[in-house]
Amino acid sequence: MEEEALARRFGTLIRRLRFAKGYSQEGFAQVCKLDRAHMGVIERGEVYVTIRTALRLAKGLDITLSGLFLELERKYDNLEEDMESSEDSGA
């Protein structure tokens, strides 16, 4: 279950960063040398990406692979903190 949530978070991050760069899904897929349909599957979190694919995505976003994973980790940590806060407050 946690792996599926991580795949969804990764996909959401890729979509957000792609939007920030002004790419359409199709245009970004071309830059990354990936099929547009596969890009959709990635962004919906329906697939676990390989390191090779993650590298292509990072290069397409003009960031390092470590920067991409750092951003994912930061978003993941913030989400966990939010979940813990809501549990502590009884929400």
Coordinates of C-alpha atoms in Angstrom, one line a residue:
M1 CA 0.0 0.0 0.0
E2 CA 2.8 2.4 0.9
E3 CA 4.5 1.7 -2.4
E4 CA 1.4 2.6 -4.3
A5 CA 1.1 5.9 -2.4
L6 CA 4.7 6.7 -3.2
A7 CA 4.1 6.0 -6.9
R8 CA 1.1 8.4 -6.8
R9 CA 3.2 11.0 -5.0
F10 CA 6.0 10.7 -7.6
G11 CA 3.5 11.0 -10.4
T12 CA 1.9 14.1 -8.8
L13 CA 5.3 15.6 -8.4
I14 CA 6.3 15.0 -12.0
R15 CA 3.0 16.6 -13.1
R16 CA 3.5 19.6 -10.9
L17 CA 7.1 20.1 -12.1
R18 CA 6.1 19.6 -15.7
F19 CA 3.4 22.3 -15.4
A20 CA 5.8 24.7 -13.7
K21 CA 8.1 24.3 -16.8
G22 CA 5.2 25.0 -19.1
Y23 CA 5.3 21.6 -20.9
S24 CA 2.2 19.8 -22.2
Q25 CA 2.2 16.1 -21.3
E26 CA 2.9 15.3 -25.0
G27 CA 5.7 17.8 -25.3
F28 CA 7.3 16.7 -22.1
A29 CA 7.1 13.0 -23.1
Q30 CA 8.9 13.9 -26.4
V31 CA 11.7 15.7 -24.5
C32 CA 12.1 12.7 -22.2
K33 CA 11.9 10.3 -25.1
L34 CA 9.0 8.5 -23.6
D35 CA 5.6 7.6 -25.1
R36 CA 2.9 10.1 -24.1
A37 CA 0.6 7.3 -22.9
H38 CA 3.4 6.1 -20.6
M39 CA 3.9 9.6 -19.3
G40 CA 0.2 9.6 -18.3
V41 CA 0.6 6.3 -16.5
I42 CA 3.6 7.8 -14.6
E43 CA 1.7 10.9 -13.7
R44 CA -1.3 9.0 -12.4
G45 CA 1.1 6.8 -10.3
E46 CA 0.0 3.6 -11.9
V47 CA 3.5 2.4 -12.5
Y48 CA 6.8 2.2 -10.6
V49 CA 9.4 4.0 -12.7
T50 CA 12.9 2.6 -13.2
I51 CA 16.0 4.7 -12.3
R52 CA 16.6 5.1 -16.0
T53 CA 13.1 6.6 -16.5
A54 CA 13.5 8.8 -13.4
L55 CA 16.8 10.1 -14.9
R56 CA 15.1 10.9 -18.2
L57 CA 12.3 12.8 -16.3
A58 CA 14.9 14.7 -14.2
K59 CA 16.9 15.7 -17.3
G60 CA 13.7 16.8 -19.0
L61 CA 12.9 19.0 -16.0
D62 CA 16.5 20.3 -16.0
I63 CA 17.2 19.1 -12.5
T64 CA 19.5 16.4 -11.1
L65 CA 18.2 13.0 -10.3
S66 CA 19.1 13.6 -6.7
G67 CA 17.2 16.9 -6.8
L68 CA 14.1 15.1 -8.1
F69 CA 14.3 12.5 -5.3
L70 CA 15.0 15.2 -2.7
E71 CA 11.9 17.0 -3.8
L72 CA 9.9 13.8 -3.6
E73 CA 11.3 13.1 -0.1
R74 CA 10.5 16.6 1.1
K75 CA 6.9 16.3 -0.2
Y76 CA 6.6 12.8 1.4
D77 CA 8.0 14.1 4.8
N78 CA 5.6 17.0 4.8
L79 CA 2.6 14.7 4.1
E80 CA 3.6 12.4 6.9
E81 CA 3.9 15.3 9.3
D82 CA 0.5 16.5 8.3
M83 CA -1.0 13.1 8.8
E84 CA 0.6 12.8 12.3
S85 CA -0.7 16.3 13.2
S86 CA -4.3 15.4 12.2
E87 CA -4.0 12.1 14.2
D88 CA -2.7 14.0 17.3
S89 CA -5.6 16.5 17.1
G90 CA -8.1 13.7 16.8
A91 CA -9.2 14.7 13.3

